[in-house]
mmCIF file of C-alpha atoms and ligand atoms in Angstrom:
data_model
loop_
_atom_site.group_PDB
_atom_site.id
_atom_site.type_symbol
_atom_site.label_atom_id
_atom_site.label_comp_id
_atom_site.label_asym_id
_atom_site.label_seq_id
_atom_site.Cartn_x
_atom_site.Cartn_y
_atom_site.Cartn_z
ATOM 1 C CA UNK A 1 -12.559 11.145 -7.589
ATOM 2 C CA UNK A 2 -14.000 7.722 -7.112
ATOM 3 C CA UNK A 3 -17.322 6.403 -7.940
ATOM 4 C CA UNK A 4 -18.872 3.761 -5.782
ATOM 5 C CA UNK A 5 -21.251 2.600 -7.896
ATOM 6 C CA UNK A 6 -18.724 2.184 -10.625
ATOM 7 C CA UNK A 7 -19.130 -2.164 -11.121
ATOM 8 C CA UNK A 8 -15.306 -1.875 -12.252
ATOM 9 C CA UNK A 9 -14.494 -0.697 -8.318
ATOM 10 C CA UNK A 10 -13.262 -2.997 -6.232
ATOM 11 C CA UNK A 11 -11.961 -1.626 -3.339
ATOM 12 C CA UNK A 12 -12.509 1.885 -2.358
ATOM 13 C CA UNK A 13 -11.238 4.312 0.436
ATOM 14 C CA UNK A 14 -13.178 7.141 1.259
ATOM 15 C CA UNK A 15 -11.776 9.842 3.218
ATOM 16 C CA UNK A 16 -10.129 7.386 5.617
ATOM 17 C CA UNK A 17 -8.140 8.289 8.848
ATOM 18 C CA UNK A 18 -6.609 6.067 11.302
ATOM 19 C CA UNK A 19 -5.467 7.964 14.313
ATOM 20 C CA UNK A 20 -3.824 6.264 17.710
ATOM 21 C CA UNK A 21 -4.145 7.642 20.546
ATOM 22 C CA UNK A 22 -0.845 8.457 22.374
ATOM 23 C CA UNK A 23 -0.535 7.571 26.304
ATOM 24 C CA UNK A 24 -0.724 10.647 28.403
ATOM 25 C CA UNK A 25 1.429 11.011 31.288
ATOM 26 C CA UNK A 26 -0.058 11.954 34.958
ATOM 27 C CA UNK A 27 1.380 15.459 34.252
ATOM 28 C CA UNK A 28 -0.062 15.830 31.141
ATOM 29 C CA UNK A 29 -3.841 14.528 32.792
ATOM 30 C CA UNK A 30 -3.202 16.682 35.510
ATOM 31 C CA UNK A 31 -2.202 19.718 33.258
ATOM 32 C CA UNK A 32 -5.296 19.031 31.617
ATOM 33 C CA UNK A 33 -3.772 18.383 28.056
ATOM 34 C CA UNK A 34 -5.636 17.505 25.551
ATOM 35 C CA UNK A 35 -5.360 13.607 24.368
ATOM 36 C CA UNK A 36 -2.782 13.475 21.377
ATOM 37 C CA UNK A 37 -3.233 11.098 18.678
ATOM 38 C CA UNK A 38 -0.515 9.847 16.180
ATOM 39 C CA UNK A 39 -2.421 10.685 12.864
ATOM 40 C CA UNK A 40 -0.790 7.835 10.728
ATOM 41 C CA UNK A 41 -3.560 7.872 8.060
ATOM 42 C CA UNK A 42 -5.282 11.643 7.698
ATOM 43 C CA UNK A 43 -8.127 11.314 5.508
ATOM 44 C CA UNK A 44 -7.250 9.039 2.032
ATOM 45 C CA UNK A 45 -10.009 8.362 -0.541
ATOM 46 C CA UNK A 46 -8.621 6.078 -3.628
ATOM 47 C CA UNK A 47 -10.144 3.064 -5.300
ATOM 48 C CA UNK A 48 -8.209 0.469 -6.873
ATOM 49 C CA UNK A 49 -10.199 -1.505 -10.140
ATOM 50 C CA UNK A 50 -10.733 -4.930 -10.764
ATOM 51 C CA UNK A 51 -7.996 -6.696 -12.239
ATOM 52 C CA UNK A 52 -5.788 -3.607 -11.438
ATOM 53 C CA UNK A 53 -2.768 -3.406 -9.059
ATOM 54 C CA UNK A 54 -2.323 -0.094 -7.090
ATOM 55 C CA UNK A 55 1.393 0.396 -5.588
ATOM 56 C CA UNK A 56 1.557 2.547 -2.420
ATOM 57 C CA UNK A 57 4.766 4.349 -2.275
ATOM 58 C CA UNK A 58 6.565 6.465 0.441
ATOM 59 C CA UNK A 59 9.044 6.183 3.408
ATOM 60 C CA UNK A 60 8.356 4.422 6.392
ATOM 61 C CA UNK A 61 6.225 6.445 8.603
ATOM 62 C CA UNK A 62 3.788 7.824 5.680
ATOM 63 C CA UNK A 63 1.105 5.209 6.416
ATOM 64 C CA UNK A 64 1.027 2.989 3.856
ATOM 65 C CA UNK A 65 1.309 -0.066 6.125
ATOM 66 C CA UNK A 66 -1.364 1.308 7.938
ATOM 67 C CA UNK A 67 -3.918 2.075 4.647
ATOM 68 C CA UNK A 68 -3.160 -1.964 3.922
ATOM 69 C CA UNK A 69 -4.624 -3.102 7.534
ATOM 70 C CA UNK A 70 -7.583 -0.736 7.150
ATOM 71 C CA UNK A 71 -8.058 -2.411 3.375
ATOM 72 C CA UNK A 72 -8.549 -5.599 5.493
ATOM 73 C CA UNK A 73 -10.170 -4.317 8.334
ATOM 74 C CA UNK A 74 -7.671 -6.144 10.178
ATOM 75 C CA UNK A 75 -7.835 -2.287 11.947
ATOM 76 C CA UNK A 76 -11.072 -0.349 11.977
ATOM 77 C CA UNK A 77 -10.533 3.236 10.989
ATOM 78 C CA UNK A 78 -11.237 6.101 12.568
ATOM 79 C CA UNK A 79 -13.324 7.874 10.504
ATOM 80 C CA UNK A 80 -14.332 7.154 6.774
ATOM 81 C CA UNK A 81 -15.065 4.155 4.843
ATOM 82 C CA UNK A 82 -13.777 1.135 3.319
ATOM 83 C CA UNK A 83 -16.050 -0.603 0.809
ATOM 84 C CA UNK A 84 -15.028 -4.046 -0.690
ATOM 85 C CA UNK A 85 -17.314 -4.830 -4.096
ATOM 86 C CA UNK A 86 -19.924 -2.010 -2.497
ATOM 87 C CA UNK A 87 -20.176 -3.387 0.745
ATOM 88 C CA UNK A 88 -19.041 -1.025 3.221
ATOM 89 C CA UNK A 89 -16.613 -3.283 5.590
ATOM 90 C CA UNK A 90 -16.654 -0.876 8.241
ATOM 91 C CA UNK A 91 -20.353 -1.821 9.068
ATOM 92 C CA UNK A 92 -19.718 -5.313 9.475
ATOM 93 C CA UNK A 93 -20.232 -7.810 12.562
ATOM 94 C CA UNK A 94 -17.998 -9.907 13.423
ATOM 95 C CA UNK A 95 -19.301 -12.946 11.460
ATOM 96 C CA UNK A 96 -20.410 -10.962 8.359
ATOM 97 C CA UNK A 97 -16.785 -9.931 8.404
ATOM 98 C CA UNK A 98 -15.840 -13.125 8.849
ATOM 99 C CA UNK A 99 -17.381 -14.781 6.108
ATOM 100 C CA UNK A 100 -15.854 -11.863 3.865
ATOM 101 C CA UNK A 101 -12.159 -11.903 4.867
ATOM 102 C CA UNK A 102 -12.130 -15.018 2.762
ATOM 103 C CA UNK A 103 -12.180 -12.324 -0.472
ATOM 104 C CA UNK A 104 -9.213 -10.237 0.530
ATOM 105 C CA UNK A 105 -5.915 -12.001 1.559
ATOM 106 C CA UNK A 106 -2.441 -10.333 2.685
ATOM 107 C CA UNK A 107 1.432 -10.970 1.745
ATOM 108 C CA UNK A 108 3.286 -9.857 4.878
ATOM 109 C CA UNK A 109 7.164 -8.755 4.446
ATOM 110 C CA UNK A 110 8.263 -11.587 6.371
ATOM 111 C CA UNK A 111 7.205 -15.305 5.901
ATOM 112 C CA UNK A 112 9.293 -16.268 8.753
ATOM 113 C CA UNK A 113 6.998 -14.126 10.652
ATOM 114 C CA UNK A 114 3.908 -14.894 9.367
ATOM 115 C CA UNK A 115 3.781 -18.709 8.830
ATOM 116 C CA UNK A 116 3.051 -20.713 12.367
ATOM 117 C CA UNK A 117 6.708 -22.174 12.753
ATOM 118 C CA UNK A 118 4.727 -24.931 14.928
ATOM 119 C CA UNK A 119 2.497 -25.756 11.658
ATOM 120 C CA UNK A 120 4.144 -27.804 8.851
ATOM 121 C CA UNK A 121 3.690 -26.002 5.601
ATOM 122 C CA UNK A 122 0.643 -27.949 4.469
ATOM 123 C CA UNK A 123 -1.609 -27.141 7.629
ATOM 124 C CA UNK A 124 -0.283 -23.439 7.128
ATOM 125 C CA UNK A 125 -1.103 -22.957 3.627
ATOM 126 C CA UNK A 126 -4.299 -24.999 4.313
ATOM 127 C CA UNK A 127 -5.571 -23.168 7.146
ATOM 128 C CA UNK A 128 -7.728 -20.875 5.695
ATOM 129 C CA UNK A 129 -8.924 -23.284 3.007
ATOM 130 C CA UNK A 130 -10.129 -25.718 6.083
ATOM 131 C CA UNK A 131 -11.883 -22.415 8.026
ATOM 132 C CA UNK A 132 -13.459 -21.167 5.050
ATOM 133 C CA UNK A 133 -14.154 -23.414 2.407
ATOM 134 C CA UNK A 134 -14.219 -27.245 3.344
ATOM 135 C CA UNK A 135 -12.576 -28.983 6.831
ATOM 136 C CA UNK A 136 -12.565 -32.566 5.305
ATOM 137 C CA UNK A 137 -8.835 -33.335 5.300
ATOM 138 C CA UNK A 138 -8.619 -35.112 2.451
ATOM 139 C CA UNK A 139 -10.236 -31.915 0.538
ATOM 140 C CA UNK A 140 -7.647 -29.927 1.920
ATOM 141 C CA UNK A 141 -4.440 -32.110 1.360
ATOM 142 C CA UNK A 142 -6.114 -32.079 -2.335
ATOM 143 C CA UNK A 143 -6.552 -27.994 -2.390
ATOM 144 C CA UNK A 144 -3.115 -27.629 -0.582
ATOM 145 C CA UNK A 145 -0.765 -29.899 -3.293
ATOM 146 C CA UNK A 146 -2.779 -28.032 -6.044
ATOM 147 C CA UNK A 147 -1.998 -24.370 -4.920
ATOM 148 C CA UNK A 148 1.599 -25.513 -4.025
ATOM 149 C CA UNK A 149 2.181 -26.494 -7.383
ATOM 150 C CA UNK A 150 0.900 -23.083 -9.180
ATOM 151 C CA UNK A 151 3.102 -21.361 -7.136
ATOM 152 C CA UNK A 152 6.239 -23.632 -7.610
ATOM 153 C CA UNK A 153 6.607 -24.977 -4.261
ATOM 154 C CA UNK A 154 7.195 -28.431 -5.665
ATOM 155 C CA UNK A 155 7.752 -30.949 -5.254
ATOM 156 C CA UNK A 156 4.570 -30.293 -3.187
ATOM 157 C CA UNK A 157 4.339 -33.615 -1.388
ATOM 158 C CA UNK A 158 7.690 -33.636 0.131
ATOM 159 C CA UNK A 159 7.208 -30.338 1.238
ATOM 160 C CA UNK A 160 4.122 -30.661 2.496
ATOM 161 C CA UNK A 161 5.423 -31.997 5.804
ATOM 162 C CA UNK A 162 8.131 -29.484 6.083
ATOM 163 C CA UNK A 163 8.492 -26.661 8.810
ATOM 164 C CA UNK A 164 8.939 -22.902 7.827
ATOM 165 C CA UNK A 165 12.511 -23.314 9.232
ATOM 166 C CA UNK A 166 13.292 -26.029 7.007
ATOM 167 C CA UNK A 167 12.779 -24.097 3.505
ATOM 168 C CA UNK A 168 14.643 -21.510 2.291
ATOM 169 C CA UNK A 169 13.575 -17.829 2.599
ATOM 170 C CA UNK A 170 11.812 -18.196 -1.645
ATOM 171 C CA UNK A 171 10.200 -21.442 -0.343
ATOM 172 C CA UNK A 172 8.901 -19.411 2.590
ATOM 173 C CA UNK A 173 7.445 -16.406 0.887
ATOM 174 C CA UNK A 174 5.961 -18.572 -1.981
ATOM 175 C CA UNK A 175 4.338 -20.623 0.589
ATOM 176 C CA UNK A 176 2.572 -16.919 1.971
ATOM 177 C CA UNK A 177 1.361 -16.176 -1.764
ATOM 178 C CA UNK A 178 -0.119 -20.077 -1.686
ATOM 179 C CA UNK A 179 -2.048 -19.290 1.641
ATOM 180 C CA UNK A 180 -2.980 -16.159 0.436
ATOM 181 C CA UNK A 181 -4.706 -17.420 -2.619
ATOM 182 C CA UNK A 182 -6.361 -20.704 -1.810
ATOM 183 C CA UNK A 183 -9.368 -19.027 -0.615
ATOM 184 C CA UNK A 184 -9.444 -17.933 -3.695
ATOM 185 C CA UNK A 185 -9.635 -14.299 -3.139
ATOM 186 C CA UNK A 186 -10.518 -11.242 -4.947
ATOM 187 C CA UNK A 187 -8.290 -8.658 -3.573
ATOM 188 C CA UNK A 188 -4.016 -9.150 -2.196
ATOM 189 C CA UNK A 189 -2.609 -6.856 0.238
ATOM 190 C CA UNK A 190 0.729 -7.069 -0.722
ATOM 191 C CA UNK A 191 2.966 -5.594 2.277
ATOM 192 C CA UNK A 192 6.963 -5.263 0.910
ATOM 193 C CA UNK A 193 6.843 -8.866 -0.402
ATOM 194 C CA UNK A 194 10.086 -9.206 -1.680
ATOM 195 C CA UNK A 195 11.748 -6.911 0.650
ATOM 196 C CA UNK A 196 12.784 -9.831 2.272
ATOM 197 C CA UNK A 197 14.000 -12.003 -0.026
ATOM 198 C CA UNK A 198 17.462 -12.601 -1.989
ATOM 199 C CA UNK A 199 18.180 -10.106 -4.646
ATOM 200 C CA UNK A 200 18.222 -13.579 -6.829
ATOM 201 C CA UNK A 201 14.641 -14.354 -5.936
ATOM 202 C CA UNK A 202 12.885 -10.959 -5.911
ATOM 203 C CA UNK A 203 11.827 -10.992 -10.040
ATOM 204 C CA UNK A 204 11.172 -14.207 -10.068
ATOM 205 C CA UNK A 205 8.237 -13.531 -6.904
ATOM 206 C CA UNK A 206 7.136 -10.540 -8.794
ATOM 207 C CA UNK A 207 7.008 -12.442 -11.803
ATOM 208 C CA UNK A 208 5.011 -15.651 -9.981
ATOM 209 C CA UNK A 209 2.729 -12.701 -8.824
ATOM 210 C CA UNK A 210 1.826 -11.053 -11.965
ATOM 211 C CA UNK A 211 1.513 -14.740 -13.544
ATOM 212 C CA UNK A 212 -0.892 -15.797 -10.650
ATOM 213 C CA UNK A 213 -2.534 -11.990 -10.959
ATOM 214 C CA UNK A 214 -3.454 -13.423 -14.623
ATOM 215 C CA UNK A 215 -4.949 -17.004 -13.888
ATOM 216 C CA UNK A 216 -6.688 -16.310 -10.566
ATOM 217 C CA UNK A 217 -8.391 -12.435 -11.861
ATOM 218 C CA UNK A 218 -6.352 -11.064 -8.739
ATOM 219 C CA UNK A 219 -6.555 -7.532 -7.477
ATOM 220 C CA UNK A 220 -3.514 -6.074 -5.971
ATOM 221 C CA UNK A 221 -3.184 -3.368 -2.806
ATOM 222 C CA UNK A 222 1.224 -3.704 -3.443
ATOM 223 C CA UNK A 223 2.612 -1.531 -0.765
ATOM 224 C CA UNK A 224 6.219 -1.017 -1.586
ATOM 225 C CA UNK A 225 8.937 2.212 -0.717
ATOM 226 C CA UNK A 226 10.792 1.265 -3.616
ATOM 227 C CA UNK A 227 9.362 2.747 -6.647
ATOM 228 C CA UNK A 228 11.350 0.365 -8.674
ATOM 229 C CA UNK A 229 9.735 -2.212 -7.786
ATOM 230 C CA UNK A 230 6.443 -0.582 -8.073
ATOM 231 C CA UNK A 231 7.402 -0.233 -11.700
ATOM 232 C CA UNK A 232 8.103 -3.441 -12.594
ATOM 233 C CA UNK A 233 4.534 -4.770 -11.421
ATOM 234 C CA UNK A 234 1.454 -1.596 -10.940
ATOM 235 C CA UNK A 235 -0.508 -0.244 -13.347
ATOM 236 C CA UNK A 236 -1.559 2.949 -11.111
ATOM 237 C CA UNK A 237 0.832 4.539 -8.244
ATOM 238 C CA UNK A 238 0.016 6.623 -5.146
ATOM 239 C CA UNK A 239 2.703 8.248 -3.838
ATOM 240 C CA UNK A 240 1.517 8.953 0.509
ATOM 241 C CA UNK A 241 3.539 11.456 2.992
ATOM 242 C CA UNK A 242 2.967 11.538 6.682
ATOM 243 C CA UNK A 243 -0.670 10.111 6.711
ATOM 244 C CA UNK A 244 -1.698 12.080 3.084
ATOM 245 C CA UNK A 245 -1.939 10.364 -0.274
ATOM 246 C CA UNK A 246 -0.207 13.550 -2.151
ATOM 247 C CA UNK A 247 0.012 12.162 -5.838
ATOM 248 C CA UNK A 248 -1.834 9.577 -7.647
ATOM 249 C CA UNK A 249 -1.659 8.120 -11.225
ATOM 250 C CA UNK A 250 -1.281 5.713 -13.810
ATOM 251 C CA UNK A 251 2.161 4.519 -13.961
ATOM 252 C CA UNK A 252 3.188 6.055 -17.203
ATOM 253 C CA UNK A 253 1.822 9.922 -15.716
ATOM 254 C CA UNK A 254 4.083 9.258 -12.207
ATOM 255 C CA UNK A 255 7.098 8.371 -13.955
ATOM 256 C CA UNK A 256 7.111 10.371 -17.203
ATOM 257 C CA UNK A 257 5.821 13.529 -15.638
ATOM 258 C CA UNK A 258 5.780 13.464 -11.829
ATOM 259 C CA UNK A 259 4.459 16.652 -10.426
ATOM 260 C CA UNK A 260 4.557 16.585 -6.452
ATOM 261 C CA UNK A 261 8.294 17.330 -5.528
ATOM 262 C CA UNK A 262 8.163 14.604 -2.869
ATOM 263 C CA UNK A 263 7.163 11.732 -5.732
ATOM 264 C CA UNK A 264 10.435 13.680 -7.520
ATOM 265 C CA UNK A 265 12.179 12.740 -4.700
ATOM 266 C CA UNK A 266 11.359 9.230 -4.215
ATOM 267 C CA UNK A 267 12.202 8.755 -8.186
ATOM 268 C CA UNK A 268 15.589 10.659 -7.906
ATOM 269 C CA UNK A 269 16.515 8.490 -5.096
ATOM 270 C CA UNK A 270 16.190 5.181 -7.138
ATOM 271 C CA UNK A 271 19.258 3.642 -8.172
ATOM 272 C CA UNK A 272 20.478 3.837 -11.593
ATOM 273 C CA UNK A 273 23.472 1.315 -13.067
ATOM 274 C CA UNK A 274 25.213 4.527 -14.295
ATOM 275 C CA UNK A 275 28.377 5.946 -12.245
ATOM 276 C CA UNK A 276 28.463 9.064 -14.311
ATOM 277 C CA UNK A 277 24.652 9.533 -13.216
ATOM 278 C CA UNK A 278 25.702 9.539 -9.580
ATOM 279 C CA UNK A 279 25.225 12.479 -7.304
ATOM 280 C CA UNK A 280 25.966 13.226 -3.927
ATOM 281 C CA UNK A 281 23.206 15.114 -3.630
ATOM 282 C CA UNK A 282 20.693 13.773 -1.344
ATOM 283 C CA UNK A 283 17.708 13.789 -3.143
ATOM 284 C CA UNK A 284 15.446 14.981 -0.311
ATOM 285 C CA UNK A 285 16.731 16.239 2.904
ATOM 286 C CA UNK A 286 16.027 15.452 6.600
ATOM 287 C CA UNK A 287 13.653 12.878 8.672
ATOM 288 C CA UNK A 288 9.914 12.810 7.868
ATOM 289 C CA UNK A 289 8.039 15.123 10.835
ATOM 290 C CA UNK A 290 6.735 13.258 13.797
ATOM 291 C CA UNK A 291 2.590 12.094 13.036
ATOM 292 C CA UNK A 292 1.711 13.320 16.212
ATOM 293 C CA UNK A 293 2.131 17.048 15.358
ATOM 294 C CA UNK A 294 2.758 17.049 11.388
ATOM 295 C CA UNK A 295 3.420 20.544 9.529
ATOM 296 C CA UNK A 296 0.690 22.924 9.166
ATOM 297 C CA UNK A 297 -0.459 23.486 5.532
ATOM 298 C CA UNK A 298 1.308 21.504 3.035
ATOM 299 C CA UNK A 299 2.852 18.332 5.637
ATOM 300 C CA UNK A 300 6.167 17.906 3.213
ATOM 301 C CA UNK A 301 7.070 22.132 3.456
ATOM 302 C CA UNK A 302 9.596 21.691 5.953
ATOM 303 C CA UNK A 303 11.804 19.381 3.458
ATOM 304 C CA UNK A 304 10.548 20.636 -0.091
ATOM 305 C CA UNK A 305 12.694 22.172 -2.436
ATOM 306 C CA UNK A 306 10.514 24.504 -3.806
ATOM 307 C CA UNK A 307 8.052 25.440 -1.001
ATOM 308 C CA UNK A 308 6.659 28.962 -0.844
ATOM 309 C CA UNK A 309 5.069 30.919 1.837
ATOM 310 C CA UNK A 310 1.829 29.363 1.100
ATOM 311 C CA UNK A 311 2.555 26.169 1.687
ATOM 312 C CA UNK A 312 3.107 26.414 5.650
ATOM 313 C CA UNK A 313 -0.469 28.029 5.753
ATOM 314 C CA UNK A 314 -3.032 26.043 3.846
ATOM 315 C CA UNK A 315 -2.872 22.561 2.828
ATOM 316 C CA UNK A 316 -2.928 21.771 -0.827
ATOM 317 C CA UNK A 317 -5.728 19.195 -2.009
ATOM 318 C CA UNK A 318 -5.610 16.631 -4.986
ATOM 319 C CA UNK A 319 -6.296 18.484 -8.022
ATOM 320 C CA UNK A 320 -5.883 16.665 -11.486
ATOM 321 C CA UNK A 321 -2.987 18.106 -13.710
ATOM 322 C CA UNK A 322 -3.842 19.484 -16.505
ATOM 323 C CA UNK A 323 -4.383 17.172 -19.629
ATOM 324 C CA UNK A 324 -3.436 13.678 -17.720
ATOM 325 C CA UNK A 325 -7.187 12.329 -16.104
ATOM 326 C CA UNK A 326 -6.443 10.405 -13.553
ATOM 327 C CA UNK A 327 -3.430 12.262 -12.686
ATOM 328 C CA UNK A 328 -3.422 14.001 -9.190
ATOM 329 C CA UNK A 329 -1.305 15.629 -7.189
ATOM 330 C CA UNK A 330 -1.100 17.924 -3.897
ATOM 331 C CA UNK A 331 0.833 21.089 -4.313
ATOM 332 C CA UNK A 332 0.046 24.507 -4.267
ATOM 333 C CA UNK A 333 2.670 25.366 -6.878
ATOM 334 C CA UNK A 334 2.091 22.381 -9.539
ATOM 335 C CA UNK A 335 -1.748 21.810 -9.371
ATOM 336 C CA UNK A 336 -2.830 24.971 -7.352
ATOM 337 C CA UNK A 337 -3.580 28.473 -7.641
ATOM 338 C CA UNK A 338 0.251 29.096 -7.063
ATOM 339 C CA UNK A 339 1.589 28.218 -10.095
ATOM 340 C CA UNK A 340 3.507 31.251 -10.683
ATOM 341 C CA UNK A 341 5.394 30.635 -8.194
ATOM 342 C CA UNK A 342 6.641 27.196 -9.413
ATOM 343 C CA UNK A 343 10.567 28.015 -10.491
ATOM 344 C CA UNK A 344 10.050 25.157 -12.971
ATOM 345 C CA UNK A 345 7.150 27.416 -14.300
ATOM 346 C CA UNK A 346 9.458 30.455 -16.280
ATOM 347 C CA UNK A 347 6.262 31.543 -18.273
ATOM 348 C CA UNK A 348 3.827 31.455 -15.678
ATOM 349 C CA UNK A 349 1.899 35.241 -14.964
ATOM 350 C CA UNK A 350 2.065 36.807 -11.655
ATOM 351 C CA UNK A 351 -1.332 36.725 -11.288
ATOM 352 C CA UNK A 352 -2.651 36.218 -7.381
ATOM 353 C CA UNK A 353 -5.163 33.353 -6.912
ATOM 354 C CA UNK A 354 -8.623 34.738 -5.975
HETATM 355 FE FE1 SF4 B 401 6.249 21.837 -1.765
HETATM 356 FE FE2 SF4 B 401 4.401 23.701 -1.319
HETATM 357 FE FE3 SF4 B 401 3.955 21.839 -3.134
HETATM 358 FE FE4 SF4 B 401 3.929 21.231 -0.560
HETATM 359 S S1 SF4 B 401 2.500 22.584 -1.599
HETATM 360 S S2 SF4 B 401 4.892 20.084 -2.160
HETATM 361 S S3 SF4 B 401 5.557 22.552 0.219
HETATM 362 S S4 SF4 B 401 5.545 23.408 -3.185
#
C-alpha cells in the first residue's frame, strides 16, 4: 500500500502494533496464565505525504492516540516500523533521536496540561527553540516574539511574561501550535486540538492551522473522533476500530461513498442543523469490546449492522474498492469475497468465494 522509497512519503507506518502488557495477579502466576496484553494498536501500515494532512478517526479506545505517540516515538512499538523521511525511528539511540524530534512536533488536547504552568509563556514556547536550535537568550526572545506573532498571540511582548493561567483557553492552545512550530518542524501530531476550546474559537484554530500548514510546508498526523472536524481540515481520512485501521481514503471517497459500516456509523452520528433529519436511532449500538480480548475475525462484528457468519471467523484485510485508488476498506461484505451477502448489494450473484 505504501512505498518507502516514494520521496513524496513522509511519514510511514508499517505494520505497527503497540501492545501493553496487563498486570497479572498471584492467582493468575500461580495458575500459570499466560501474560495478557491490551492490544491498543494491532498491526497499522499507512503513510501520510508531504504537505498532506491525514485525520485519524474513531471512538476513544480504537488507538488513535496511541498511533500519534508511536509517530513520535514518544512510545516505541511493539513490533513494526515507523520511518520519518526514510529513516526508520525505531532504530534510533537516544541522541540520534534526539537530534530528530526537532522535525516532528505534537498539539496535545489540553494546553493547560501541556504548557509548564511554572514557565511564563515565552520560556515555554521557547524551550525547544533554546534545546535545539540556539541557547543565546537574546536569539530566543527574537525567535519567540516572531512565532507569537504568526500565530496571533499578540501583542507578543506583553504576553511574553504571562503564565498559562493568566491567558484564556485560545491564548493557551495558540501558544502549543507556537511551541510546536518554532523548531520549525516537518511533521504535527495534532491530538483533539480544539476539543478543548470554546465552540467560538475552534474555526478560527483550524483556520490558524491550515494558514500556518501553508507558510511553514507543514505535515499533519490530526487525530480527531469528530469527523466533522476532520472535514473541515484533511485531505485523506483513516477511519481505526479497536487497534485496526479498517478504512482509509481521500476525503472526497470517505464521505461520498463510505464503505466500512463502522466509518457509516461515525458519519451518521455527526450532527446535522436539520430537526426533520433527526433520528432516534442510535447510529451504532453498544460499547467498543475490551483490547485485551477483541472479537475474533472481523473486531467490529459484535456491533455491525450487517455482519454475516463470516465475519466472526476470519478477519477482513484492506482491500481497495473498486474504481476509487486509494480507497480501502476492511469488510468481508464491501471489499471481500462476500459481497453477495452485502444487503446493500441486490444484484450481487450467489457465488461462494474460492
Ligand atoms: Fe461488518 Fe462483517 Fe464487514 Fe466486519 S467484515 S464490518 S462484521 S460486514
Amino acid at each position: 500500500m505504501t512505498d518507502q522509497t516514494n520521496h513524496d512519503v513522509l511519514l510511514e507506518m508499517k505494520d505497527v502494533k503497540k501492545h501493553f502488557p496487563v498486570k497479572q495477579s498471584v492467582f493468575e502466576r500461580v495458575a500459570g496464565e499466560s501474560q495478557k496484553a491490551v492490544r491498543a494498536v494491532d498491526g497499522v501500515s499507512f503513510h501520510i505525504n508531504r504537505g498532506e494532512v491525514l485525520g485519524l478517526a474513531g471512538e476513544s479506545g480504537s488507538g488513535k492516540t496511541t498511533i500519534g505517540r508511536l509517530a513520535l516515538r514518544l512510545l516505541d512499538a511493539t513490533d513494526g516500523q515507523v520511518i520519518l523521511d526514510g529513516v526508520v525511528l525505531n532504530d534510533l539511540s537516544a541522541e540520534e533521536l534526539r537530534r530528530t524530534r526537532k522535525r516532528m512536533q505534537v498539539i496535545f488536547q489540553d494546553p493547560m496540561a501541556s504548557l509548564n504552568p511554572r514557565m511564563t509563556i515565552g520560556e515555554g514556547v521557547g524551550h525547544g527553540y533554546k534545546i535545539h536550535l540556539n541557547s543565546d537568550p537574546a536569539a530566543v526572545r527574537r525567535a519567540v516574539l516572531e512565532i507569537m506573532e504568526k500565530v496571533g498571540l499578540t501583542p507578543a511582548d506583553v504576553l511574553y511574561d504571562k503564565y498559562p493561567h493568566q491567558l484564556s483557553g485560545g491564548q493557551r492552545q495558540r501558544a502549543v501550535i507556537a511551541r510546536a512550530l518554532i523548531t520549525r518542524p516537518d511533521l504535527i501530531v495534532a491530538d483533539e486540538p480544539i476539543a478543548m476550546a470554546d465552540v467560538s474559537v475552534r474555526v478560527l484554530l483550524l483556520d490558524l492551522m491550515k494558514q500556518l500548514k501553508e507558510e511553514f510546508n507543514l505535515t499533519y498526523l490530526f487525530i480527531t473522533h469528530d469527523l466533522a472536524t476532520a472535514k473541515y481540515i484533511c485531505d485523506r481520512i483513516g477511519v481505526m476500530y479497536l487497534g485496526k485501521l479498517v478504512e482509509i481514503g481521500d476525503l472526497r471517497d470517505i464521505y461520498g461513498n463510505p464503505r466500512h459500516p463502522y466509518t457509516q456509523a461515525l458519519l451518521a452520528a455527526v450532527p446535522v442543523p436539520d430537526p426533520t433529519l433527526r433520528t432516534d436511532d442510535p447510529p451504532i449500538r453498544g460499547e467498543i469490546p475490551n483490547a485485551i480480548n477483541p472479537p475474533s475475525g472481523c473486531r467490529f462484528h459484535t456491533r455491525c449492522p450487517i455482519a454475516a457468519d463470516i465475519c466472526s471467523q476470519e478477519e477482513p484485510v484492506l482491500r481497495e474498492v473498486d474504481g476509487e485508488p486509494g480507497h480501502f476498506a476492511a469488510c468481508h461484505l464491501r471489499t471481500g469475497d462476500y459481497k453477495h451477502l452485502d444487503p446493500e448489494n441486490q444484484d450481487a450473484t450467489e457465488a461462494p468465494p474460492q
